[in-house]
Amino acid sequence: CTSTRMALSGGSSGAHIAMLYAVTFGEESPIPVKLVMSRCGPAGFMPEDWANSRDVWKKAEKEYGGYVYSPADSDPDYAKKIQVAADFVGKMLALGGGYLAKKENGESAVYSADEILSGCYEGSSRIYQQIKTLSPSLLWEKYKIPCVARHGELDGIVSIDCLRREKAELEKIGVDCSYIISSLDSHTLLSDRSAADAYEEECETYLKKYLPL
């Protein structure tokens, strides 16, 4: 039996790898990718994707003083969280090694938060292009692989904001995508049985549609 198509699935960092492979290779993969299924996976590395991650704002709390989570539009400390999130993104680029770890002058160095914030919104800038290489949601347009994703609103590691930005990007370019969002789940996705069942049913529906037996 020769495999002629495949679906990719993963959770958290595994979901990031699945999404990144799908949007990078898609139909040109040795076994063409027809579907990706993600559980609490990070699809973007813009500072906004991480500003409300609990890991980030706990760090911000230590650096800037005490406050609790609140949405960006009503959060007086959101700008500080963005600064800390940009610092996190700079470190992620350095961890990428090679090209991602190089500044314009060829030095291997971590980009500062200010460098990230000054360069990540310029589509032609080196920093934006580096962030893009890590961000499946910014690469989806080439192959438009269908996607099923599940996320919890209480996720403190990969903020629900990350999924919402992914959803907006994919819907904007016409990707067939479905999102199961639970108000009860954290990053472990263990609290909401009905959301788990809905995700499994949706995955089965998409598998039948894009990888029929």
mmCIF file of N, CA and C in Angstrom, residues 6 14 18 20 32 36 51 73 88 135 150 171 176 195:
data_model
loop_
_atom_site.group_PDB
_atom_site.id
_atom_site.type_symbol
_atom_site.label_atom_id
_atom_site.label_comp_id
_atom_site.label_asym_id
_atom_site.label_seq_id
_atom_site.Cartn_x
_atom_site.Cartn_y
_atom_site.Cartn_z
ATOM 1 N N MET A 6 -1.904 12.722 3.473
ATOM 2 C CA MET A 6 -1.849 12.558 4.928
ATOM 3 C C MET A 6 -2.441 13.762 5.636
ATOM 4 N N GLY A 14 3.837 20.412 19.479
ATOM 5 C CA GLY A 14 3.636 19.443 18.402
ATOM 6 C C GLY A 14 2.648 19.948 17.360
ATOM 7 N N ALA A 18 3.281 20.594 13.386
ATOM 8 C CA ALA A 18 2.351 20.075 12.371
ATOM 9 C C ALA A 18 1.881 21.192 11.446
ATOM 10 N N LEU A 20 3.338 24.131 10.916
ATOM 11 C CA LEU A 20 4.448 24.714 10.166
ATOM 12 C C LEU A 20 4.844 23.815 8.993
ATOM 13 N N PRO A 32 1.587 14.370 0.188
ATOM 14 C CA PRO A 32 0.874 15.649 0.270
ATOM 15 C C PRO A 32 0.012 15.776 1.525
ATOM 16 N N VAL A 36 -4.726 19.607 8.624
ATOM 17 C CA VAL A 36 -3.965 19.723 9.862
ATOM 18 C C VAL A 36 -4.937 19.916 11.019
ATOM 19 N N ALA A 51 1.141 38.443 24.288
ATOM 20 C CA ALA A 51 1.066 39.465 25.344
ATOM 21 C C ALA A 51 0.222 39.024 26.531
ATOM 22 N N ASP A 73 -8.085 46.062 25.341
ATOM 23 C CA ASP A 73 -8.757 47.355 25.209
ATOM 24 C C ASP A 73 -9.084 48.006 26.545
ATOM 25 N N PHE A 88 10.267 38.240 24.625
ATOM 26 C CA PHE A 88 10.110 36.792 24.450
ATOM 27 C C PHE A 88 10.313 36.390 22.985
ATOM 28 N N SER A 135 5.748 31.464 12.081
ATOM 29 C CA SER A 135 4.319 31.720 12.295
ATOM 30 C C SER A 135 3.460 31.101 11.199
ATOM 31 N N ARG A 150 -8.536 23.248 18.333
ATOM 32 C CA ARG A 150 -9.217 23.313 19.621
ATOM 33 C C ARG A 150 -8.343 24.104 20.582
ATOM 34 N N GLU A 171 -9.595 32.812 7.973
ATOM 35 C CA GLU A 171 -10.890 33.155 7.390
ATOM 36 C C GLU A 171 -10.744 34.238 6.325
ATOM 37 N N ASP A 176 -10.715 26.584 4.672
ATOM 38 C CA ASP A 176 -11.780 25.815 5.315
ATOM 39 C C ASP A 176 -11.280 25.421 6.702
ATOM 40 N N ALA A 195 -16.441 19.742 24.768
ATOM 41 C CA ALA A 195 -15.553 20.335 23.769
ATOM 42 C C ALA A 195 -14.660 19.275 23.149
#
